[in-house]
């Protein structure tokens, strides 16, 4: 039985899961946690429902994995029988510091007892230059390994005690920053966390553009097998794989002169025009590419339309985006749903574009004097400069001028 906790869009998630093959294999229950704003809030919500009766597996919704958890569960249960203070097992994966699946915040130093695999410290403080540890811990554990080549897969095997700890510590919001640090630093209760390091299996979490890009590449290049496109996890999908990791659904129309290199996915109903080049791209359904489009390392979601001669590099275009003739999208850009970019415009690197929204204001506030509205007006003006004067509804959300977590690679 699986409980899916959603802080937003619960109805859409439930509709999506109904189309999944897993809906036939297990009982799926979507829990609406609309008043929860963190992992801790969501778990406190499920604890109040009293539906969990034994140890459980906790996985973040944006994790891609092909792990067989039987060995992890067996080891966790064996440790629980020996000592009820063993409340959690964290699944870690070996990845070198410069590995592409590492997010920019995956720079933790992990201290582990070499013999028992008990986790002794998990230091994810990016600003700290040193990892501190109590002398008593070093005395109690004669062999300790400090690892900088492990990443947290955000897969946890938990005892019910974990829910009790979250209830008692209502300020714990993030599992990695608060729960792990809180339990490992509490010498009074004596609760223990163990680690399980996987090898030969895949697990990673999408948490920023870089990890989204790298994990997508891993899926296409079949590192996540059997979690690959032609497995068709959704009942209405029809992907088939060809040489060079090219995946196509049915009803795809390719012109004779188009060129597809490798590591490319094309969704149903898409039309690729004359002399188009697709180099390691993912296209959703009903995408229209006019003559001469060149796409490299980019993600084009459903129902997008690109005019003649458009060039998109290392960027994401959300659903229903329209690029008119001759538009160039520079690397590391995110373009939101229903954005329209006028002909022969260049979208600068690190640009964030979104459809205009109407901010809500509390009763009694003056809309005209709102700082939020003033910021939106300024952003809207920049949006007009980038996308063209024919798009008064656009908002330009400036990026952090090339901060590392904005980059795809």
Coordinates of C-alpha atoms in Angstrom, one line a residue:
X1 CA 0.0 0.0 0.0
X2 CA 1.3 3.4 -1.0
X3 CA 0.3 6.8 0.4
X4 CA 1.2 9.8 -1.9
X5 CA 1.3 13.0 0.1
X6 CA 0.6 16.1 -2.0
X7 CA 0.9 19.7 -0.8
X8 CA -0.7 20.9 -4.1
X9 CA -2.4 19.6 -7.2
X10 CA -3.6 16.5 -5.5
X11 CA -6.4 16.0 -8.0
X12 CA -4.1 16.1 -10.9
X13 CA -1.6 13.7 -9.2
X14 CA -4.5 11.2 -8.5
X15 CA -5.6 11.4 -12.1
X16 CA -2.1 10.8 -13.3
X17 CA -1.7 7.7 -11.0
X18 CA -4.9 6.2 -12.3
X19 CA -3.2 5.9 -15.7
X20 CA -0.1 4.2 -14.3
X21 CA 0.5 0.5 -14.5
X22 CA 1.2 0.5 -10.8
X23 CA -2.4 1.3 -10.1
X24 CA -3.2 -2.3 -10.9
X25 CA -0.4 -3.7 -8.8
X26 CA -0.9 -2.0 -5.4
X27 CA -3.3 0.2 -3.5
X28 CA -2.5 3.9 -4.2
X29 CA -4.0 6.5 -1.9
X30 CA -3.5 10.2 -2.6
X31 CA -3.5 12.4 0.6
X32 CA -4.2 16.1 0.2
X33 CA -1.8 18.0 2.5
X34 CA -2.6 21.5 1.2
X35 CA -1.8 23.1 4.5
X36 CA 1.6 21.5 4.6
X37 CA 4.6 23.6 3.5
X38 CA 7.4 21.1 4.2
X39 CA 8.3 17.4 4.5
X40 CA 7.9 17.7 8.3
X41 CA 4.4 19.2 8.0
X42 CA 3.3 16.5 5.6
X43 CA 4.6 13.6 7.8
X44 CA 2.9 15.2 10.8
X45 CA -0.3 15.2 8.8
X46 CA 0.0 11.5 8.0
X47 CA 0.8 10.7 11.6
X48 CA -2.5 12.4 12.7
X49 CA -4.4 10.1 10.3
X50 CA -3.1 7.0 12.2
X51 CA -2.9 4.9 9.0
X52 CA 0.6 3.7 9.4
X53 CA 0.9 0.7 11.7
X54 CA 4.4 -0.5 11.2
X55 CA 7.8 0.4 9.7
X56 CA 7.5 2.2 6.4
X57 CA 9.6 3.3 3.4
X58 CA 9.7 7.1 2.8
X59 CA 10.6 8.3 -0.6
X60 CA 10.6 11.8 -2.0
X61 CA 8.2 12.2 -5.0
X62 CA 11.0 13.4 -7.3
X63 CA 13.3 10.3 -6.9
X64 CA 14.1 8.1 -9.8
X65 CA 15.3 4.7 -8.7
X66 CA 15.5 1.0 -9.7
X67 CA 16.5 -0.3 -6.3
X68 CA 15.5 -3.7 -4.9
X69 CA 14.7 -2.6 -1.3
X70 CA 14.4 -6.2 0.1
X71 CA 18.0 -6.3 1.4
X72 CA 17.6 -2.8 2.9
X73 CA 14.4 -3.8 4.6
X74 CA 15.8 -7.1 5.9
X75 CA 18.9 -5.3 7.5
X76 CA 16.7 -2.6 9.0
X77 CA 14.3 -5.2 10.6
X78 CA 17.3 -7.2 11.9
X79 CA 18.7 -4.1 13.6
X80 CA 15.3 -3.2 15.0
X81 CA 15.1 -6.6 16.6
X82 CA 18.5 -6.1 18.3
X83 CA 17.8 -2.6 19.4
X84 CA 14.6 -0.6 19.2
X85 CA 16.6 2.6 19.1
X86 CA 17.6 1.9 15.5
X87 CA 14.9 4.2 14.1
X88 CA 16.0 4.8 10.5
X89 CA 18.0 3.5 7.6
X90 CA 19.2 6.0 5.0
X91 CA 19.9 4.8 1.5
X92 CA 23.1 6.4 0.1
X93 CA 24.7 6.2 -3.3
X94 CA 28.3 6.5 -4.2
X95 CA 29.0 9.4 -6.6
X96 CA 32.3 11.3 -7.0
X97 CA 32.2 15.0 -6.1
X98 CA 32.0 16.0 -9.7
X99 CA 29.5 13.4 -10.7
X100 CA 26.7 14.8 -13.0
X101 CA 23.8 13.5 -10.8
X102 CA 25.0 15.5 -7.8
X103 CA 22.9 18.6 -7.2
X104 CA 24.7 21.7 -6.2
X105 CA 23.6 21.1 -2.6
X106 CA 24.8 17.5 -2.6
X107 CA 28.1 18.2 -0.9
X108 CA 27.6 16.5 2.4
X109 CA 30.3 14.9 4.5
X110 CA 29.1 11.7 6.0
X111 CA 30.7 10.0 9.0
X112 CA 29.9 6.2 9.3
X113 CA 31.0 3.5 11.7
X114 CA 33.1 1.2 9.4
X115 CA 31.9 -2.0 11.1
X116 CA 28.2 -1.4 11.9
X117 CA 27.4 1.2 9.2
X118 CA 25.8 3.4 11.9
X119 CA 25.7 7.0 10.7
X120 CA 27.5 9.3 13.1
X121 CA 27.4 12.6 11.3
X122 CA 25.8 14.1 8.3
X123 CA 27.2 17.6 7.6
X124 CA 25.5 19.3 4.7
X125 CA 26.4 22.9 5.7
X126 CA 27.7 24.4 2.5
X127 CA 29.3 27.3 4.3
X128 CA 31.2 25.3 6.9
X129 CA 34.8 24.6 6.2
X130 CA 35.0 21.7 8.8
X131 CA 32.9 18.9 10.2
X132 CA 32.7 18.8 13.9
X133 CA 32.2 15.7 16.0
X134 CA 32.1 15.0 19.7
X135 CA 35.2 13.3 21.2
X136 CA 32.9 10.8 22.9
X137 CA 31.7 9.5 19.6
X138 CA 35.3 8.9 18.4
X139 CA 36.0 7.1 21.6
X140 CA 33.0 4.8 21.2
X141 CA 33.6 4.0 17.6
X142 CA 37.2 3.0 17.0
X143 CA 36.9 2.8 13.2
X144 CA 35.1 5.7 11.5
X145 CA 35.1 6.6 7.8
X146 CA 34.5 10.1 6.6
X147 CA 32.9 10.1 3.1
X148 CA 32.5 12.9 0.6
X149 CA 31.6 10.6 -2.2
X150 CA 28.1 9.7 -1.1
X151 CA 24.8 11.4 -1.9
X152 CA 21.5 11.1 -0.1
X153 CA 19.0 9.3 -2.4
X154 CA 16.1 10.6 -0.2
X155 CA 15.0 7.0 0.4
X156 CA 14.5 6.2 4.1
X157 CA 13.3 3.1 5.9
X158 CA 11.6 4.5 9.0
X159 CA 10.2 3.1 12.3
X160 CA 7.0 4.7 13.6
X161 CA 9.3 6.5 16.2
X162 CA 10.3 8.9 13.4
X163 CA 6.7 10.2 13.2
X164 CA 6.8 10.6 17.0
X165 CA 10.0 12.6 16.8
X166 CA 8.6 14.9 14.1
X167 CA 5.5 15.5 16.3
X168 CA 7.5 16.3 19.3
X169 CA 9.9 18.6 17.3
X170 CA 7.4 20.7 15.4
X171 CA 10.2 22.9 14.1
X172 CA 11.8 20.1 12.1
X173 CA 10.8 20.8 8.5
X174 CA 13.4 19.3 6.3
X175 CA 14.4 15.6 6.7
X176 CA 18.0 16.1 5.8
X177 CA 18.7 19.4 7.4
X178 CA 16.6 19.0 10.6
X179 CA 15.7 15.3 11.2
X180 CA 19.1 13.8 10.5
X181 CA 20.9 16.5 12.3
X182 CA 18.5 16.4 15.2
X183 CA 18.7 12.7 15.8
X184 CA 22.4 12.4 15.3
X185 CA 23.0 15.2 17.7
X186 CA 20.7 14.0 20.4
X187 CA 22.7 12.0 22.9
X188 CA 19.9 11.9 25.5
X189 CA 17.3 9.7 23.7
X190 CA 20.1 7.7 22.0
X191 CA 18.2 7.0 18.7
X192 CA 20.4 5.6 16.0
X193 CA 20.4 6.0 12.2
X194 CA 22.2 3.5 9.9
X195 CA 23.2 3.8 6.3
X196 CA 23.0 1.5 3.3
X197 CA 25.2 2.3 0.4
X198 CA 24.0 1.0 -3.0
X199 CA 26.2 -0.2 -5.8
X200 CA 25.2 -1.4 -9.3
X201 CA 21.8 0.2 -8.8
X202 CA 20.4 3.7 -9.5
X203 CA 18.8 6.3 -7.4
X204 CA 18.8 10.1 -7.7
X205 CA 16.6 13.0 -6.9
X206 CA 15.5 15.8 -9.2
X207 CA 16.0 19.1 -7.2
X208 CA 17.3 21.7 -9.6
X209 CA 17.9 22.2 -13.4
X210 CA 21.2 20.4 -13.3
X211 CA 19.9 17.3 -11.7
X212 CA 16.8 17.4 -13.9
X213 CA 19.1 17.5 -17.0
X214 CA 21.5 14.8 -15.8
X215 CA 18.8 12.3 -14.6
X216 CA 17.0 12.7 -17.8
X217 CA 20.2 11.8 -19.6
X218 CA 20.6 8.7 -17.4
X219 CA 17.0 7.6 -18.1
X220 CA 17.5 7.9 -21.9
X221 CA 20.9 6.2 -21.7
X222 CA 19.3 3.3 -19.8
X223 CA 21.2 3.6 -16.6
X224 CA 17.8 3.3 -14.8
X225 CA 16.7 0.1 -16.6
X226 CA 14.0 -1.2 -16.4
X227 CA 12.7 2.3 -15.7
X228 CA 13.1 3.4 -19.4
X229 CA 10.7 5.1 -21.8
X230 CA 9.6 1.9 -23.7
X231 CA 8.5 0.4 -20.5
X232 CA 5.5 2.7 -20.9
X233 CA 4.6 3.2 -17.2
X234 CA 1.5 5.2 -18.3
X235 CA -1.2 3.1 -20.0
X236 CA -1.7 5.7 -22.8
X237 CA 2.0 5.9 -23.8
X238 CA 3.5 3.9 -26.7
X239 CA 7.3 4.5 -26.8
X240 CA 9.5 2.3 -28.8
X241 CA 13.3 2.4 -28.8
X242 CA 15.6 2.5 -31.8
X243 CA 19.3 2.5 -32.3
X244 CA 21.4 5.3 -30.6
X245 CA 18.8 5.6 -27.8
X246 CA 16.1 7.3 -30.0
X247 CA 12.6 6.8 -28.5
X248 CA 9.4 7.6 -30.5
X249 CA 5.8 7.3 -29.8
X250 CA 3.2 6.5 -32.4
X251 CA 1.9 9.1 -34.8
X252 CA 5.1 11.0 -35.1
X253 CA 5.8 12.7 -38.4
X254 CA 9.4 13.2 -39.4
X255 CA 10.4 15.0 -42.6
X256 CA 12.9 13.2 -44.8
X257 CA 15.5 15.9 -44.4
X258 CA 15.5 16.2 -40.6
X259 CA 18.4 14.8 -38.6
X260 CA 18.2 13.1 -35.2
X261 CA 21.6 12.3 -33.7
X262 CA 21.1 10.3 -30.5
X263 CA 19.6 10.2 -27.0
X264 CA 16.4 11.8 -28.2
X265 CA 12.7 11.3 -27.2
X266 CA 9.8 12.4 -29.3
X267 CA 6.2 12.2 -28.1
X268 CA 3.0 11.3 -30.0
X269 CA 1.6 13.7 -32.5
X270 CA 4.8 15.7 -32.9
X271 CA 5.7 17.0 -36.3
X272 CA 9.4 17.7 -37.2
X273 CA 9.8 19.9 -40.3
X274 CA 12.4 20.0 -43.1
X275 CA 16.1 20.4 -42.3
X276 CA 15.5 20.3 -38.5
X277 CA 18.3 19.1 -36.2
X278 CA 17.6 17.3 -32.9
X279 CA 20.6 16.6 -30.8
X280 CA 20.0 14.9 -27.5
X281 CA 16.6 16.5 -26.9
X282 CA 13.3 15.4 -25.3
X283 CA 10.1 16.5 -27.0
X284 CA 6.6 16.0 -25.5
X285 CA 3.4 15.4 -27.4
X286 CA 2.0 17.5 -30.2
X287 CA 5.2 19.6 -30.6
X288 CA 5.5 21.4 -33.9
X289 CA 8.9 22.3 -35.3
X290 CA 8.9 24.3 -38.5
X291 CA 11.7 24.3 -41.1
X292 CA 15.3 24.7 -40.1
X293 CA 14.9 24.4 -36.3
X294 CA 18.1 23.4 -34.4
X295 CA 17.6 22.0 -30.9
X296 CA 20.5 20.8 -28.7
X297 CA 20.2 19.4 -25.2
X298 CA 16.8 20.9 -24.6
X299 CA 13.4 19.9 -23.2
X300 CA 10.3 20.9 -25.1
X301 CA 7.1 20.0 -23.3
X302 CA 3.7 19.2 -24.8
X303 CA 1.9 21.4 -27.4
X304 CA 4.9 23.8 -28.1
X305 CA 5.2 25.4 -31.5
X306 CA 8.5 26.6 -32.9
X307 CA 8.7 28.8 -36.0
X308 CA 11.2 28.6 -38.9
X309 CA 14.8 28.7 -38.0
X310 CA 14.5 28.7 -34.2
X311 CA 17.5 27.7 -32.2
X312 CA 17.2 26.3 -28.6
X313 CA 20.1 25.2 -26.5
X314 CA 20.3 23.6 -23.1
X315 CA 16.9 25.0 -21.9
X316 CA 13.4 24.0 -20.9
X317 CA 10.2 25.1 -22.6
X318 CA 7.1 24.3 -20.7
X319 CA 3.7 23.4 -22.2
X320 CA 2.1 25.6 -24.9
X321 CA 5.1 27.8 -25.5
X322 CA 5.2 29.6 -28.9
X323 CA 8.5 30.7 -30.5
X324 CA 7.9 32.6 -33.7
X325 CA 10.3 32.6 -36.7
X326 CA 14.0 33.1 -36.0
X327 CA 13.9 33.0 -32.2
X328 CA 17.1 32.0 -30.4
X329 CA 17.0 30.7 -26.8
X330 CA 20.4 30.8 -25.1
X331 CA 21.5 28.1 -22.7
X332 CA 20.2 27.7 -19.1
X333 CA 16.8 29.3 -19.7
X334 CA 13.4 28.3 -18.3
X335 CA 10.3 29.4 -20.3
X336 CA 7.0 28.9 -18.6
X337 CA 3.7 27.7 -20.0
X338 CA 1.9 29.8 -22.6
X339 CA 4.7 32.2 -23.1
X340 CA 5.0 33.7 -26.6
X341 CA 8.3 35.1 -28.0
X342 CA 8.0 37.3 -31.1
X343 CA 10.0 36.7 -34.2
X344 CA 13.8 37.2 -34.4
X345 CA 14.2 37.7 -30.6
X346 CA 17.1 36.4 -28.6
X347 CA 16.4 35.1 -25.1
X348 CA 19.5 35.8 -23.0
X349 CA 21.3 33.1 -21.0
X350 CA 19.8 32.4 -17.5
X351 CA 16.4 34.0 -18.4
X352 CA 13.3 32.9 -16.5
X353 CA 10.0 33.7 -18.2
X354 CA 6.5 33.0 -17.0
X355 CA 2.9 33.9 -17.8
X356 CA 1.5 36.9 -15.9
X357 CA -0.3 36.2 -12.7
X358 CA -2.5 38.3 -10.5
X359 CA -1.1 38.5 -7.0
X360 CA -3.6 38.2 -4.1
X361 CA -3.7 40.9 -1.5
X362 CA -5.1 40.8 2.0
X363 CA -8.3 42.7 2.7
X364 CA -7.6 46.3 3.5
X365 CA -4.3 46.5 1.6
X366 CA -3.8 49.0 -1.2
X367 CA -3.2 47.2 -4.5
X368 CA -1.7 50.2 -6.2
X369 CA 0.9 50.8 -3.5
X370 CA 1.8 47.1 -3.2
X371 CA 5.6 46.5 -3.5
X372 CA 4.7 43.2 -5.2
X373 CA 2.7 45.0 -7.9
X374 CA 5.6 47.4 -8.5
X375 CA 8.0 44.5 -8.9
X376 CA 5.7 42.8 -11.3
X377 CA 5.4 45.9 -13.4
X378 CA 9.1 46.3 -13.6
X379 CA 9.5 42.6 -14.5
X380 CA 6.8 42.9 -17.1
X381 CA 8.6 45.7 -18.8
X382 CA 11.7 43.5 -19.1
X383 CA 9.6 40.7 -20.4
X384 CA 8.3 43.0 -23.2
X385 CA 11.9 43.8 -24.1
X386 CA 12.9 40.2 -24.4
X387 CA 9.7 38.7 -25.9
X388 CA 8.4 41.6 -28.0
X389 CA 5.8 44.3 -27.4
X390 CA 3.0 42.1 -28.5
X391 CA 3.1 40.2 -25.2
X392 CA 1.8 42.6 -22.5
X393 CA 0.9 39.7 -20.2
X394 CA 4.4 38.4 -19.7
X395 CA 6.5 38.6 -16.5
X396 CA 10.3 38.4 -16.6
X397 CA 11.7 36.7 -13.5
X398 CA 15.4 37.6 -13.4
X399 CA 17.7 34.8 -12.4
X400 CA 20.6 35.1 -10.0
X401 CA 22.9 36.2 -12.8
X402 CA 24.4 32.8 -13.3
X403 CA 24.5 31.4 -9.8
X404 CA 25.6 27.7 -9.9
X405 CA 22.2 26.3 -9.1
X406 CA 20.8 27.9 -12.2
X407 CA 23.1 26.0 -14.6
X408 CA 22.1 22.8 -16.4
X409 CA 25.7 21.5 -16.6

